[in-house]
Short mmCIF file of C-alpha atoms in Angstrom, two decimals:
data_model
loop_
_atom_site.label_atom_id
_atom_site.label_comp_id
_atom_site.label_asym_id
_atom_site.label_seq_id
_atom_site.Cartn_x
_atom_site.Cartn_y
_atom_site.Cartn_z
CA MET Z 1 -43.25 28.36 -42.13
CA THR Z 2 -43.54 28.09 -38.24
CA GLY Z 3 -43.59 24.53 -38.28
CA ASN Z 4 -40.69 24.11 -40.79
CA ALA Z 5 -38.52 26.69 -38.34
CA SER Z 6 -39.47 24.60 -35.53
CA LEU Z 7 -38.14 21.22 -36.99
CA ARG Z 8 -35.08 22.80 -37.94
CA LEU Z 9 -34.16 24.28 -34.49
CA ALA Z 10 -35.25 20.84 -32.59
CA PRO Z 11 -31.67 18.87 -33.14
CA SER Z 12 -29.98 22.05 -32.07
CA ARG Z 13 -31.68 21.78 -28.97
CA VAL Z 14 -30.61 18.04 -28.69
CA LEU Z 15 -27.01 18.71 -29.20
CA VAL Z 16 -27.07 21.33 -26.49
CA LEU Z 17 -28.72 19.63 -24.07
CA GLY Z 18 -26.24 16.09 -24.93
CA ALA Z 19 -23.44 18.80 -24.03
CA VAL Z 20 -24.86 19.99 -20.83
CA LEU Z 21 -25.40 16.61 -19.65
CA ALA Z 22 -21.70 15.97 -20.79
CA LEU Z 23 -20.47 18.51 -18.42
CA ALA Z 24 -22.55 17.75 -15.79
CA VAL Z 25 -22.10 14.17 -15.53
CA PRO Z 26 -18.45 13.77 -16.80
CA GLY Z 27 -18.23 10.46 -15.26
CA THR Z 28 -20.53 9.19 -18.07
CA ALA Z 29 -17.84 9.86 -20.79
CA TYR Z 30 -15.15 7.75 -19.42
CA ALA Z 31 -13.83 4.56 -17.70
CA ASP Z 32 -11.26 3.35 -15.59
CA THR Z 33 -8.22 2.21 -17.06
CA VAL Z 34 -6.67 0.32 -14.23
CA SER Z 35 -5.76 -3.27 -15.16
CA VAL Z 36 -3.62 -5.50 -13.34
CA THR Z 37 -2.06 -8.95 -14.02
CA VAL Z 38 -0.52 -11.23 -11.49
CA LYS Z 39 2.96 -12.84 -11.98
CA THR Z 40 4.23 -15.73 -9.82
CA PRO Z 41 7.09 -18.41 -10.74
CA GLY Z 42 5.55 -21.03 -8.47
CA ALA Z 43 7.05 -22.17 -5.50
CA THR Z 44 10.53 -22.44 -4.55
CA GLY Z 45 11.34 -24.97 -2.07
CA GLY Z 46 13.05 -23.93 1.46
CA PRO Z 47 14.33 -22.77 3.62
CA ALA Z 48 16.05 -26.12 4.31
CA SER Z 49 17.77 -25.25 7.45
CA ALA Z 50 16.96 -24.33 10.81
CA ASN Z 51 17.07 -20.50 11.65
CA SER Z 52 17.93 -19.44 7.98
CA GLU Z 53 15.88 -17.69 5.29
CA MET Z 54 15.58 -17.84 1.62
CA SER Z 55 14.68 -15.20 -1.23
CA THR Z 56 12.58 -15.83 -4.55
CA HIS Z 57 10.99 -13.50 -7.00
CA ALA Z 58 8.16 -12.42 -9.31
CA ASP Z 59 8.54 -10.18 -12.25
CA CYS Z 60 6.36 -8.03 -14.56
CA ALA Z 61 6.77 -8.38 -18.03
CA GLY Z 62 4.62 -5.76 -18.74
CA GLY Z 63 3.17 -2.79 -16.39
CA LEU Z 64 4.84 -1.95 -12.70
CA VAL Z 65 4.52 -3.44 -9.61
CA SER Z 66 1.62 -1.58 -7.43
CA GLY Z 67 2.08 -4.57 -4.97
CA GLY Z 68 3.13 -7.94 -4.24
CA GLY Z 69 2.39 -10.91 -2.17
CA ILE Z 70 3.87 -14.21 -0.43
CA ASN Z 71 2.43 -17.58 0.10
CA GLN Z 72 4.19 -20.49 2.11
CA ALA Z 73 3.73 -24.00 2.17
CA VAL Z 74 4.54 -25.70 5.85
CA GLY Z 75 3.67 -28.86 5.62
CA THR Z 76 3.03 -31.12 8.86
CA GLY Z 77 4.38 -32.48 11.93
CA ALA Z 78 6.62 -30.33 14.44
CA GLY Z 79 8.22 -28.23 11.65
CA ALA Z 80 5.19 -27.03 10.78
CA ASN Z 81 5.42 -24.14 13.14
CA GLY Z 82 8.66 -23.04 11.85
CA ASN Z 83 8.26 -21.21 8.45
CA HIS Z 84 7.22 -17.67 8.64
CA VAL Z 85 6.96 -14.61 6.41
CA ASN Z 86 10.53 -12.50 6.69
CA GLY Z 87 9.66 -9.89 3.79
CA THR Z 88 7.10 -9.31 0.96
CA SER Z 89 8.84 -6.05 -0.71
CA PRO Z 90 9.78 -4.42 -3.86
CA SER Z 91 13.22 -5.04 -5.57
CA SER Z 92 15.10 -3.15 -8.61
CA ASP Z 93 16.06 -6.20 -9.95
CA GLY Z 94 14.32 -9.26 -8.50
CA THR Z 95 17.49 -9.78 -6.10
CA THR Z 96 18.57 -6.36 -4.53
CA GLU Z 97 16.49 -5.10 -1.38
CA TYR Z 98 15.82 -1.51 -0.58
CA THR Z 99 17.18 -1.42 2.93
CA GLY Z 100 19.90 1.93 2.89
CA SER Z 101 18.88 5.24 3.07
CA THR Z 102 15.40 5.97 3.40
CA GLY Z 103 13.03 8.30 1.43
CA VAL Z 104 12.55 7.60 -2.33
CA VAL Z 105 14.62 4.64 -3.08
CA GLY Z 106 13.03 3.22 -6.45
CA THR Z 107 11.16 4.43 -9.67
CA ASP Z 108 9.03 2.26 -12.05
CA VAL Z 109 9.67 -1.15 -9.91
CA THR Z 110 8.68 -4.21 -11.68
CA HIS Z 111 9.87 -6.96 -9.29
CA TRP Z 112 9.01 -8.26 -6.20
CA LEU Z 113 10.47 -10.47 -3.46
CA GLY Z 114 8.96 -13.09 -1.36
CA ILE Z 115 11.24 -13.91 1.68
CA GLY Z 116 10.56 -17.03 3.70
CA GLY Z 117 12.36 -17.70 7.25
CA SER Z 118 12.70 -20.60 9.65
CA GLY Z 119 12.46 -21.19 13.18
CA GLY Z 120 14.52 -23.98 14.96
CA GLN Z 121 12.59 -26.74 13.12
CA VAL Z 122 12.14 -27.08 9.14
CA ASN Z 123 10.59 -30.02 6.78
CA ALA Z 124 11.01 -30.74 3.19
CA SER Z 125 7.49 -29.51 2.66
CA PHE Z 126 8.61 -25.50 3.31
CA SER Z 127 8.65 -23.33 0.13
CA THR Z 128 7.59 -19.95 -0.89
CA SER Z 129 5.79 -18.45 -3.93
CA PRO Z 130 6.16 -14.80 -4.85
CA TYR Z 131 3.53 -12.76 -6.42
CA ALA Z 132 3.90 -9.57 -8.28
CA VAL Z 133 0.65 -7.29 -8.98
CA CYS Z 134 1.50 -5.70 -12.55
CA PHE Z 135 -0.22 -2.60 -12.87
CA THR Z 136 -1.40 -0.40 -15.65
CA SER Z 137 -3.25 2.77 -16.02
CA ASN Z 138 -3.49 5.33 -18.63
CA LEU Z 139 -3.13 8.22 -15.87
CA ILE Z 140 -0.71 6.62 -13.28
CA ASN Z 141 2.43 5.54 -15.85
CA HIS Z 142 5.19 6.01 -13.15
CA THR Z 143 5.65 4.98 -9.63
CA GLN Z 144 7.90 5.16 -6.67
CA VAL Z 145 8.97 3.61 -3.81
CA VAL Z 146 9.39 4.99 -0.55
CA MET Z 147 11.26 3.23 2.41
CA ASN Z 148 11.10 3.67 6.04
CA LYS Z 149 13.08 1.89 8.29
CA ALA Z 150 13.71 1.59 12.56
CA ASN Z 151 15.76 -0.10 14.88
CA THR Z 152 12.71 -1.91 16.29
CA PRO Z 153 11.80 -4.09 18.14
CA THR Z 154 14.39 -3.89 20.87
CA THR Z 155 12.40 -6.20 23.21
CA GLY Z 156 10.90 -9.61 22.82
CA ALA Z 157 7.26 -9.95 22.10
CA THR Z 158 6.82 -6.21 21.70
CA VAL Z 159 5.62 -4.55 18.70
CA GLY Z 160 8.13 -3.49 16.45
CA ARG Z 161 6.45 -0.90 13.74
CA VAL Z 162 7.48 1.60 11.07
CA THR Z 163 5.66 3.41 8.49
CA ALA Z 164 6.60 4.50 5.01
CA THR Z 165 4.34 7.53 3.59
CA CYS Z 166 3.80 8.90 0.15
CA PRO Z 167 5.26 12.26 -1.33
CA ALA Z 168 2.13 14.77 -1.27
CA ASP Z 169 -0.04 14.67 -4.24
CA THR Z 170 0.48 11.05 -5.00
CA ARG Z 171 -1.44 7.90 -4.35
CA LEU Z 172 -0.75 4.90 -2.50
CA LEU Z 173 -0.87 1.88 -4.50
CA GLY Z 174 0.53 -0.84 -2.29
CA GLY Z 175 3.23 -1.64 -0.06
CA GLY Z 176 5.50 -4.02 1.62
CA ALA Z 177 7.67 -5.11 4.83
CA ARG Z 178 10.78 -6.57 5.50
CA THR Z 179 12.77 -7.76 8.76
CA THR Z 180 16.37 -8.36 9.32
CA PRO Z 181 18.37 -10.28 10.34
CA GLY Z 182 16.92 -13.32 8.98
CA ASN Z 183 18.82 -15.82 10.75
CA THR Z 184 17.85 -15.60 14.40
CA GLY Z 185 14.92 -18.00 13.84
CA GLY Z 186 12.22 -15.96 16.14
CA PHE Z 187 12.15 -12.60 14.07
CA LYS Z 188 9.64 -12.02 11.45
CA THR Z 189 7.16 -9.87 10.00
CA ILE Z 190 3.70 -10.12 11.57
CA ALA Z 191 1.95 -6.96 9.82
CA SER Z 192 2.11 -5.29 6.57
CA PHE Z 193 -0.97 -2.67 6.14
CA PRO Z 194 -2.40 0.60 4.53
CA THR Z 195 -2.63 3.45 7.05
CA PHE Z 196 -2.79 7.22 7.19
CA ASN Z 197 0.15 9.63 8.29
CA ASP Z 198 -2.52 11.39 10.71
CA SER Z 199 -3.63 11.79 14.07
CA ALA Z 200 -6.81 9.70 13.83
CA HIS Z 201 -4.52 6.82 12.86
CA SER Z 202 -1.87 7.37 15.55
CA PHE Z 203 0.18 8.23 12.69
CA GLY Z 204 0.21 4.84 11.47
CA ALA Z 205 -0.26 3.00 14.44
CA LYS Z 206 -3.85 2.28 13.35
CA ALA Z 207 -4.79 0.43 10.04
CA ALA Z 208 -6.75 1.53 7.22
CA ALA Z 209 -10.84 0.63 7.97
CA ASN Z 210 -12.75 -0.93 5.62
CA GLY Z 211 -14.50 1.79 3.31
CA GLU Z 212 -11.75 4.53 3.95
CA THR Z 213 -10.44 5.91 0.98
CA ASN Z 214 -6.79 7.00 -0.47
CA PRO Z 215 -4.61 6.26 2.65
CA ASP Z 216 -1.18 7.75 2.09
CA SER Z 217 1.00 5.70 4.02
CA TRP Z 218 2.03 1.89 4.58
CA SER Z 219 2.96 0.16 8.12
CA ALA Z 220 5.11 -2.94 8.79
CA VAL Z 221 5.24 -4.65 12.05
CA GLY Z 222 8.31 -6.89 13.14
CA TRP Z 223 8.09 -9.34 15.91
CA ASP Z 224 10.58 -11.27 18.24
CA SER Z 225 10.61 -13.73 20.74
CA GLY Z 226 13.60 -12.67 21.88
CA ALA Z 227 14.88 -9.15 20.41
CA ASN Z 228 18.89 -8.62 20.65
CA GLY Z 229 19.19 -4.93 19.59
CA ALA Z 230 19.99 -5.64 16.08
CA ASP Z 231 16.63 -6.25 14.57
CA TYR Z 232 15.35 -3.85 12.11
CA THR Z 233 11.96 -3.64 10.35
CA TYR Z 234 11.42 -1.98 6.95
CA ALA Z 235 8.27 -0.46 5.58
CA TYR Z 236 7.42 0.29 1.98
CA ALA Z 237 5.01 2.33 0.23
CA ILE Z 238 4.46 1.98 -3.66
CA CYS Z 239 2.98 5.26 -4.69
CA SER Z 240 2.17 6.98 -7.73
CA GLY Z 241 4.82 8.77 -9.48
CA SER Z 242 5.63 12.66 -9.20
CA GLY Z 243 4.06 15.22 -11.31
CA ILE Z 244 0.79 13.13 -12.09
CA ASP Z 245 -2.56 14.71 -11.15
CA VAL Z 246 -4.42 12.10 -9.13
CA GLY Z 247 -7.29 14.54 -8.07
CA GLY Z 248 -9.58 12.33 -9.79
CA ALA Z 249 -8.15 8.84 -8.61
CA THR Z 250 -9.54 6.91 -5.75
CA VAL Z 251 -8.17 4.12 -3.76
CA LYS Z 252 -10.75 2.53 -1.60
CA VAL Z 253 -9.89 0.08 1.37
CA ARG Z 254 -11.60 -3.26 2.05
CA TYR Z 255 -10.63 -4.97 5.43
CA ALA Z 256 -11.79 -7.57 7.18
CA GLU Z 257 -10.99 -9.17 10.70
CA VAL Z 258 -11.69 -12.87 12.05
CA SER Z 259 -10.89 -14.65 15.50
CA GLY Z 260 -7.84 -16.78 15.53
CA PRO Z 261 -5.78 -18.81 15.66
CA THR Z 262 -6.03 -19.34 19.43
CA THR Z 263 -4.57 -23.03 19.73
CA GLY Z 264 -0.83 -23.81 19.20
CA SER Z 265 0.22 -25.46 15.95
CA THR Z 266 -2.96 -24.34 13.89
CA GLY Z 267 -3.52 -21.67 11.19
CA GLN Z 268 -6.28 -19.03 10.04
CA THR Z 269 -7.13 -17.31 6.87
CA ALA Z 270 -8.99 -13.99 6.18
CA THR Z 271 -10.08 -13.12 2.77
CA VAL Z 272 -11.40 -9.82 1.44
CA GLY Z 273 -12.13 -8.25 -1.99
CA CYS Z 274 -13.11 -5.26 -4.34
CA GLY Z 275 -16.82 -4.92 -4.93
CA GLN Z 276 -18.69 -3.46 -7.57
CA GLY Z 277 -17.96 0.35 -7.90
CA ASP Z 278 -14.45 0.02 -5.80
CA GLY Z 279 -12.26 -0.12 -8.70
CA ASN Z 280 -9.66 -3.08 -9.39
CA LEU Z 281 -7.57 -4.83 -6.94
CA VAL Z 282 -4.04 -3.49 -7.11
CA SER Z 283 -2.41 -4.86 -3.76
CA GLY Z 284 -3.20 -5.98 -0.42
CA GLY Z 285 -1.92 -6.33 3.07
CA ALA Z 286 -2.17 -9.03 6.14
CA ALA Z 287 -1.65 -9.28 9.83
CA ILE Z 288 -1.63 -11.56 12.75
CA SER Z 289 -2.38 -9.14 15.66
CA GLY Z 290 -4.18 -8.60 19.10
CA GLY Z 291 -7.58 -7.27 17.23
CA SER Z 292 -9.41 -4.32 16.49
CA VAL Z 293 -6.11 -2.79 14.74
CA THR Z 294 -8.34 -0.28 12.75
CA THR Z 295 -9.66 1.04 16.07
CA THR Z 296 -6.97 1.07 18.28
CA ASP Z 297 -2.82 1.34 18.03
CA PHE Z 298 -1.86 -2.17 16.82
CA THR Z 299 -1.08 -4.62 19.46
CA GLY Z 300 0.83 -8.22 18.97
CA PRO Z 301 -0.77 -11.52 18.89
CA GLY Z 302 -1.43 -13.71 22.27
CA SER Z 303 2.30 -15.73 21.66
CA HIS Z 304 5.49 -14.95 20.57
CA GLY Z 305 5.87 -17.60 18.22
CA ASP Z 306 3.04 -16.51 16.03
CA HIS Z 307 3.51 -15.48 12.44
CA LEU Z 308 2.07 -15.20 8.99
CA ASN Z 309 2.39 -17.72 6.21
CA GLY Z 310 1.00 -15.70 3.41
CA SER Z 311 -0.81 -12.41 2.05
CA PHE Z 312 -1.41 -12.87 -1.56
CA PRO Z 313 -4.04 -12.05 -4.34
CA SER Z 314 -6.66 -14.98 -4.36
CA THR Z 315 -10.08 -16.33 -5.45
CA SER Z 316 -13.18 -15.43 -3.42
CA GLY Z 317 -12.74 -18.90 -1.33
CA GLY Z 318 -8.92 -18.09 -0.44
CA ALA Z 319 -7.18 -19.67 -2.99
CA ALA Z 320 -4.04 -18.31 -4.47
CA VAL Z 321 -4.62 -17.16 -8.09
CA GLY Z 322 -2.09 -18.77 -10.52
CA ASP Z 323 0.62 -17.00 -12.88
CA GLY Z 324 -1.22 -14.45 -15.70
CA THR Z 325 -4.57 -14.08 -13.83
CA THR Z 326 -5.75 -10.61 -14.78
CA THR Z 327 -9.43 -10.95 -12.87
CA ALA Z 328 -8.22 -11.27 -9.15
CA ALA Z 329 -10.58 -9.23 -7.13
CA TYR Z 330 -9.44 -10.73 -3.59
CA TRP Z 331 -6.48 -10.76 -1.25
CA THR Z 332 -6.06 -13.57 1.57
CA ALA Z 333 -4.06 -13.67 4.88
CA SER Z 334 -2.56 -16.82 6.27
CA ALA Z 335 -1.41 -16.51 9.70
CA HIS Z 336 -0.15 -19.34 12.26
CA THR Z 337 0.56 -19.81 15.88
CA GLY Z 338 3.78 -21.11 16.93
CA GLY Z 339 3.94 -24.33 19.35
CA GLN Z 340 1.83 -22.49 21.99
CA SER Z 341 -1.73 -21.39 22.64
CA SER Z 342 -2.58 -17.77 21.67
CA PRO Z 343 -5.50 -16.07 23.38
CA GLY Z 344 -6.95 -13.03 21.77
CA THR Z 345 -5.17 -13.69 18.68
CA SER Z 346 -6.90 -12.14 15.22
CA THR Z 347 -6.10 -12.62 11.65
CA ASP Z 348 -6.35 -9.17 9.40
CA VAL Z 349 -6.62 -8.78 5.90
CA TRP Z 350 -6.48 -5.78 3.50
CA ALA Z 351 -7.36 -5.05 -0.22
CA LEU Z 352 -6.77 -1.84 -1.85
CA CYS Z 353 -8.99 -1.15 -4.97
CA ALA Z 354 -8.15 1.71 -7.46
CA ASP Z 355 -10.11 3.70 -9.97
CA ASP Z 356 -8.03 6.20 -11.97
CA GLY Z 357 -11.04 8.10 -12.96
CA VAL Z 358 -9.81 8.25 -16.61
#
């Protein structure tokens, strides 16, 4: 009887132990439900005239934009210095821009703009490719766009920074940047990156560093060779929707910086990716800077003509991914000098990697 009683009790003990383990290690019973699909229509030619800009867009057939990017072709010859990023930003319909009142300007956005600008020279090889990172999650099923803007820079070759911050109890998923007007030739976007609205990050002037988690803000930097008082810089933060419990969700920052470009009329790229356990790539950022942007307040590059040519989801080798890609894990920044040397200049890149904890 004793032996039989022992055999009958054993399954109960196993069930109880299993329940205790499930409670103690809840992560073993769940998996990250974040997934993304990159959408791009490919390249659109232009700008085709000096001191102008052109806009193109990528659209999500499913999911919501958690971020997006732009990649520009510059060609060769003297005109190659003239193509630069004016904007990489969310849109309500693929055409309309959020440039009015600040604050929460959109919800559940599915369109992303790539806006290319030209300087005093152009060539037939100029083109712009936009990228929308289309995000789905069982937890984060709504998003909101926060925009902030400032009349900056007001002096040539000085940093014009503005920062947008997500509402409390939400998660930053990505962001974008825009500079206007787009017809001056010298005004452009040189940085778009995740950060924190706290004193340790100078309230957005220092970028989020490699390995930091749950940044709450996005900064944009405008740069002009000769600001005229009419320049505006816009920052966009893509945040989780209101009323969603994101306590178990984690967004991890991956960051890299490389030296250059420092020689006139040359380019540089930098690539960083999400590692095992980081979650899935949901967005990224890029900058051409004076370096050390995660430990000191952002400083401009070595020459007033320096600019970005790209910030986009990529392969580990830095090649832009194609339309419909579902496995993108890296982000690449592409930077370029103008016609002058640019001492002390660096190229910076960020990837945001999300795990919704579901």
